[in-house]
């Protein structure tokens, strides 16, 4: 796939290109709502070492967003920083896709004959 092909893809057609492991984590966020990666791993049964990198991939694709950055959670009498992620809304995904397409769109340069 060339960059121009990706630029011409639509939101709906891109959904079929999401690999199964990414789709499973994304569905977990959609089903269970905003969660930390650790909580999502526990709820879905998907290993934490799969959930964390797939969450990073989904954030870079604009399909998952950081809901509560640097939330303080209590864990074994220690406060640790962790992020709470959620599935992006369709409008947020479309906006991210449109923003990514904008730099690829340019005017046709007319050449003098």
Coordinates of N, CA, C and O in Angstrom, one line a residue:
X1 N 0.8 -1.2 0.0 CA 0.0 0.0 0.0 C 0.9 1.2 0.0 O 1.8 1.4 0.8
X2 N 0.6 2.1 -0.9 CA 1.4 3.4 -1.0 C 0.7 4.5 -0.2 O -0.5 4.3 0.2
X3 N 1.4 5.5 0.2 CA 0.8 6.6 1.0 C -0.5 7.2 0.4 O -1.5 7.5 1.1
X4 N -0.5 7.3 -0.9 CA -1.7 7.8 -1.6 C -2.9 6.9 -1.4 O -4.0 7.3 -1.3
X5 N -2.6 5.6 -1.4 CA -3.7 4.6 -1.1 C -4.3 4.8 0.3 O -5.5 4.7 0.4
X6 N -3.4 5.0 1.2 CA -3.9 5.2 2.6 C -4.7 6.5 2.7 O -5.7 6.6 3.4
X7 N -4.2 7.5 2.0 CA -4.9 8.8 2.0 C -6.3 8.7 1.4 O -7.3 9.3 1.9
X8 N -6.5 7.8 0.5 CA -7.8 7.6 -0.2 C -8.7 6.6 0.5 O -9.9 6.5 0.2
X9 N -8.2 6.0 1.6 CA -9.0 5.0 2.3 C -10.1 5.8 3.1 O -9.8 7.0 3.5
X10 N -11.2 5.2 3.4 CA -12.2 5.8 4.2 C -12.1 5.2 5.6 O -11.5 4.2 5.8
X11 N -12.8 5.8 6.6 CA -12.8 5.3 8.0 C -13.4 3.9 8.0 O -12.8 3.0 8.6
X12 N -14.4 3.7 7.3 CA -15.0 2.3 7.2 C -14.1 1.3 6.6 O -14.0 0.2 7.1
X13 N -13.5 1.6 5.5 CA -12.6 0.6 4.9 C -11.4 0.3 5.7 O -10.8 -0.8 5.6
X14 N -10.9 1.3 6.5 CA -9.7 1.0 7.3 C -10.0 0.0 8.5 O -9.1 -0.7 8.9
X15 N -11.3 -0.1 8.9 CA -11.6 -1.0 9.9 C -11.2 -2.5 9.6 O -10.8 -3.2 10.5
X16 N -11.3 -2.9 8.4 CA -11.0 -4.3 8.0 C -9.5 -4.5 8.0 O -9.1 -5.7 8.0
X17 N -8.7 -3.5 8.1 CA -7.2 -3.6 8.1 C -6.6 -3.8 9.4 O -5.4 -4.1 9.6
X18 N -7.4 -3.7 10.5 CA -6.9 -3.8 11.9 C -6.6 -5.3 12.2 O -7.5 -6.1 12.1
X19 N -5.4 -5.6 12.5 CA -5.0 -7.0 12.9 C -5.8 -7.5 14.1 O -6.3 -6.8 14.9
X20 N -5.9 -8.8 14.2 CA -6.8 -9.5 15.2 C -6.4 -9.1 16.6 O -7.2 -8.9 17.5
X21 N -5.0 -9.0 16.9 CA -4.6 -8.7 18.3 C -5.0 -7.3 18.6 O -5.4 -7.0 19.8
X22 N -4.9 -6.4 17.7 CA -5.3 -5.0 17.9 C -6.8 -4.9 18.1 O -7.3 -4.2 19.0
X23 N -7.5 -5.6 17.3 CA -9.0 -5.6 17.4 C -9.4 -6.1 18.7 O -10.4 -5.6 19.3
X24 N -8.8 -7.2 19.2 CA -9.2 -7.8 20.5 C -9.0 -6.8 21.6 O -9.9 -6.7 22.5
X25 N -7.9 -6.1 21.6 CA -7.7 -5.1 22.7 C -8.6 -3.9 22.6 O -9.2 -3.4 23.5
X26 N -8.9 -3.5 21.3 CA -9.8 -2.4 21.1 C -11.2 -2.8 21.5 O -11.9 -2.0 22.2
X27 N -11.6 -4.0 21.2 CA -12.9 -4.5 21.7 C -13.0 -4.5 23.2 O -14.1 -4.3 23.8
X28 N -11.9 -4.8 23.8 CA -11.8 -4.8 25.3 C -12.1 -3.5 25.9 O -12.9 -3.3 26.8
X29 N -11.5 -2.4 25.3 CA -11.8 -1.1 25.7 C -13.2 -0.7 25.5 O -13.8 0.0 26.3
X30 N -13.8 -1.1 24.3 CA -15.2 -0.8 24.0 C -16.1 -1.5 25.0 O -17.1 -0.9 25.4
X31 N -15.8 -2.7 25.3 CA -16.7 -3.5 26.2 C -16.6 -3.1 27.6 O -17.6 -3.0 28.3
X32 N -15.4 -2.8 28.1 CA -15.2 -2.6 29.6 C -15.0 -1.1 29.9 O -14.9 -0.8 31.1
X33 N -15.0 -0.3 28.9 CA -14.9 1.2 29.2 C -13.5 1.6 29.6 O -12.5 0.8 29.5
X34 N -13.3 2.8 30.1 CA -12.0 3.3 30.5 C -11.4 2.4 31.6 O -12.0 2.1 32.6
X35 N -10.1 2.0 31.3 CA -9.4 1.1 32.1 C -7.9 1.4 32.0 O -7.4 1.9 31.0
X36 N -7.1 0.9 33.0 CA -5.7 0.9 32.9 C -5.4 -0.4 32.1 O -6.2 -1.3 31.9
X37 N -4.2 -0.5 31.5 CA -3.8 -1.7 30.8 C -3.9 -2.9 31.7 O -4.3 -4.0 31.2
X38 N -3.5 -2.8 32.9 CA -3.5 -3.9 33.8 C -4.9 -4.4 34.1 O -5.2 -5.6 34.1
X39 N -5.8 -3.4 34.3 CA -7.2 -3.8 34.5 C -7.8 -4.5 33.3 O -8.5 -5.5 33.4
X40 N -7.5 -3.9 32.1 CA -8.0 -4.5 30.9 C -7.5 -5.9 30.7 O -8.3 -6.8 30.3
X41 N -6.3 -6.1 31.0 CA -5.7 -7.5 30.9 C -6.4 -8.5 31.8 O -6.7 -9.6 31.4
X42 N -6.7 -8.1 33.0 CA -7.4 -8.9 33.9 C -8.8 -9.2 33.5 O -9.2 -10.4 33.5
X43 N -9.5 -8.2 33.0 CA -10.9 -8.4 32.6 C -11.0 -9.2 31.3 O -12.0 -10.0 31.2
X44 N -10.1 -9.1 30.4 CA -10.2 -9.7 29.1 C -9.5 -11.1 29.0 O -9.8 -11.9 28.2
X45 N -8.5 -11.3 29.9 CA -7.7 -12.5 29.9 C -6.6 -12.4 28.9 O -5.9 -13.4 28.6
X46 N -6.4 -11.3 28.2 CA -5.3 -11.1 27.3 C -4.1 -10.7 28.1 O -4.2 -9.8 29.0
X47 N -3.0 -11.3 27.9 CA -1.8 -11.0 28.6 C -1.4 -9.6 28.7 O -1.5 -8.9 27.7
X48 N -0.9 -9.1 29.8 CA -0.5 -7.7 29.9 C 0.6 -7.4 28.9 O 0.6 -6.2 28.4
X49 N 1.5 -8.3 28.6 CA 2.6 -8.0 27.6 C 2.0 -8.0 26.2 O 2.8 -7.6 25.3
X50 N 0.8 -8.3 26.0 CA 0.1 -8.0 24.7 C -0.7 -6.7 24.8 O -0.7 -5.9 23.9
X51 N -1.4 -6.5 25.9 CA -2.3 -5.4 26.0 C -1.5 -4.1 26.0 O -1.9 -3.1 25.3
X52 N -0.4 -4.0 26.7 CA 0.3 -2.7 26.7 C 0.9 -2.3 25.4 O 0.6 -1.1 25.0
X53 N 1.6 -3.1 24.6 CA 2.1 -2.6 23.3 C 1.0 -2.4 22.3 O 1.0 -1.5 21.5
X54 N -0.1 -3.2 22.4 CA -1.2 -3.0 21.5 C -2.0 -1.7 21.8 O -2.5 -1.0 20.9
X55 N -2.0 -1.4 23.1 CA -2.6 -0.1 23.5 C -1.8 1.1 22.9 O -2.4 2.0 22.4
X56 N -0.5 1.0 23.0 CA 0.4 2.0 22.4 C 0.1 2.1 20.9 O 0.0 3.2 20.4
X57 N 0.0 1.0 20.2 CA -0.3 1.0 18.8 C -1.6 1.6 18.5 O -1.8 2.4 17.6
X58 N -2.6 1.3 19.3 CA -4.0 1.8 19.1 C -4.0 3.4 19.4 O -4.7 4.1 18.7
X59 N -3.2 3.8 20.3 CA -3.2 5.3 20.6 C -2.5 6.0 19.4 O -3.0 7.0 18.9
X60 N -1.5 5.4 18.8 CA -0.8 6.0 17.7 C -1.7 6.0 16.5 O -1.6 6.9 15.6
X61 N -2.7 5.1 16.4 CA -3.6 5.0 15.3 C -4.8 5.9 15.5 O -5.6 6.1 14.6
X62 N -5.0 6.4 16.7 CA -6.1 7.3 17.1 C -7.3 6.5 17.5 O -8.4 7.1 17.6
X63 N -7.2 5.2 17.7 CA -8.4 4.4 18.0 C -8.6 4.3 19.5 O -9.7 4.0 20.0
X64 N -7.6 4.6 20.3 CA -7.7 4.6 21.8 C -7.1 5.9 22.2 O -6.1 6.4 21.6
X65 N -7.7 6.5 23.3 CA -7.1 7.8 23.8 C -6.9 7.7 25.3 O -7.5 6.9 26.0
X66 N -5.9 8.5 25.7 CA -5.6 8.5 27.2 C -6.7 9.3 27.8 O -6.8 10.5 27.6
X67 N -7.5 8.7 28.7 CA -8.7 9.3 29.3 C -8.3 10.2 30.5 O -8.7 11.3 30.6
X68 N -7.5 9.6 31.4 CA -7.1 10.4 32.6 C -5.6 10.3 32.7 O -5.1 9.3 33.4
X69 N -4.9 11.2 32.2 CA -3.4 11.1 32.3 C -2.9 11.2 33.7 O -3.4 12.0 34.5
X70 N -1.9 10.4 34.0 CA -1.3 10.4 35.3 C -2.2 10.3 36.5 O -2.1 11.0 37.5
X71 N -3.2 9.4 36.3 CA -4.1 9.2 37.4 C -3.4 8.5 38.6 O -2.6 7.6 38.4
X72 N -3.6 8.9 39.8 CA -3.0 8.3 40.9 C -3.8 7.1 41.4 O -5.0 7.3 41.6
X73 N -3.3 6.0 41.4 CA -3.9 4.8 41.8 C -3.2 4.2 43.0 O -2.0 4.2 43.0
X74 N -3.9 3.6 43.9 CA -3.3 3.0 45.1 C -3.0 1.5 44.8 O -3.9 0.8 44.3
X75 N -1.8 1.1 45.0 CA -1.4 -0.3 44.8 C -0.4 -0.7 45.8 O 0.7 -0.2 45.9
X76 N -0.8 -1.6 46.7 CA 0.0 -2.1 47.8 C 0.7 -1.0 48.6 O 1.9 -1.0 48.8
X77 N -0.2 -0.1 49.1 CA 0.3 1.0 49.9 C 1.2 2.0 49.2 O 1.9 2.8 49.9
X78 N 1.4 1.9 47.9 CA 2.2 2.9 47.2 C 1.3 3.6 46.2 O 0.4 3.0 45.6
X79 N 1.6 4.8 45.9 CA 0.9 5.5 44.8 C 1.8 5.4 43.6 O 2.9 5.7 43.6
X80 N 1.1 4.9 42.5 CA 1.9 4.8 41.3 C 1.1 5.6 40.2 O -0.1 5.8 40.3
X81 N 1.8 6.1 39.2 CA 1.2 6.8 38.1 C 0.9 5.8 37.0 O 1.7 5.0 36.7
X82 N -0.4 5.9 36.5 CA -0.8 5.1 35.4 C -1.8 5.8 34.6 O -2.5 6.6 35.2
X83 N -1.9 5.4 33.4 CA -2.9 6.0 32.5 C -4.2 5.2 32.4 O -4.1 4.0 32.5
X84 N -5.3 5.9 32.3 CA -6.6 5.2 32.0 C -6.9 5.5 30.6 O -7.0 6.6 30.2
X85 N -7.1 4.4 29.8 CA -7.3 4.5 28.4 C -8.8 4.2 28.1 O -9.4 3.4 28.9
X86 N -9.3 4.7 27.0 CA -10.6 4.3 26.5 C -10.6 4.3 25.0 O -9.8 4.9 24.4
X87 N -11.6 3.6 24.5 CA -11.8 3.6 23.0 C -12.2 5.0 22.6 O -13.0 5.6 23.2
X88 N -11.6 5.4 21.5 CA -12.0 6.7 20.9 C -13.4 6.6 20.3 O -13.8 5.6 19.8
X89 N -14.1 7.7 20.4 CA -15.4 7.8 19.7 C -15.2 7.8 18.2 O -14.2 8.1 17.7
X90 N -16.3 7.5 17.5 CA -16.2 7.5 16.0 C -15.8 8.9 15.5 O -15.0 9.0 14.6
X91 N -16.3 9.9 16.2 CA -16.0 11.3 15.8 C -14.5 11.6 16.0 O -13.9 12.2 15.2
X92 N -14.0 11.1 17.1 CA -12.6 11.3 17.4 C -11.7 10.6 16.4 O -10.7 11.1 16.0
X93 N -12.1 9.4 16.1 CA -11.3 8.6 15.1 C -11.3 9.3 13.7 O -10.3 9.4 13.1
X94 N -12.5 9.7 13.3 CA -12.6 10.4 12.0 C -11.8 11.7 12.0 O -11.2 12.0 11.0
X95 N -11.8 12.4 13.1 CA -11.0 13.7 13.2 C -9.5 13.4 13.1 O -8.8 14.1 12.4
X96 N -9.1 12.3 13.8 CA -7.7 11.9 13.7 C -7.3 11.5 12.3 O -6.2 11.8 11.8
X97 N -8.2 10.7 11.6 CA -7.9 10.3 10.3 C -7.9 11.5 9.3 O -7.0 11.6 8.5
X98 N -8.8 12.4 9.5 CA -8.8 13.6 8.6 C -7.6 14.4 8.8 O -7.0 15.0 7.9
X99 N -7.1 14.6 10.1 CA -5.9 15.3 10.4 C -4.7 14.7 9.8 O -3.8 15.4 9.3
X100 N -4.7 13.3 9.8 CA -3.5 12.6 9.2 C -3.5 12.7 7.6 O -2.5 12.7 7.0
X101 N -4.7 12.8 7.1 CA -4.9 12.9 5.6 C -4.5 14.3 5.1 O -4.0 14.5 4.0
X102 N -4.7 15.4 5.9 CA -4.5 16.7 5.5 C -3.2 17.0 4.9 O -3.1 17.6 3.8
X103 N -2.1 16.6 5.5 CA -0.8 16.9 4.9 C -0.5 16.2 3.6 O 0.3 16.6 2.8
X104 N -1.2 15.1 3.4 CA -1.0 14.3 2.1 C -1.8 15.0 1.0 O -1.5 14.7 -0.2
X105 N -2.8 15.8 1.3 CA -3.6 16.4 0.3 C -2.9 17.7 -0.1 O -2.5 18.5 0.7
X106 N -2.7 17.9 -1.4 CA -2.1 19.1 -1.9 C -2.7 19.5 -3.3 O -3.3 18.6 -3.9
X107 N -2.4 20.7 -3.6 CA -3.0 21.1 -4.9 C -2.2 20.5 -6.1 O -1.0 20.3 -6.0
X108 N -2.9 20.3 -7.1 CA -2.2 19.8 -8.4 C -1.4 20.9 -8.9 O -1.9 22.1 -9.1
X109 N -0.1 20.7 -9.2 CA 0.7 21.7 -9.8 C 0.6 21.6 -11.3 O 0.7 20.6 -11.9
X110 N 0.2 22.8 -11.9 CA 0.1 22.9 -13.3 C 1.4 23.2 -14.0 O 2.1 24.1 -13.6
X111 N 1.7 22.4 -14.9 CA 3.0 22.6 -15.7 C 2.7 23.4 -16.9 O 1.7 23.1 -17.6
X112 N 3.6 24.3 -17.3 CA 3.4 25.0 -18.5 C 3.8 24.2 -19.7 O 4.8 23.4 -19.6
X113 N 3.0 24.2 -20.7 CA 3.3 23.4 -21.9 C 3.9 24.2 -22.9 O 3.7 25.3 -23.2

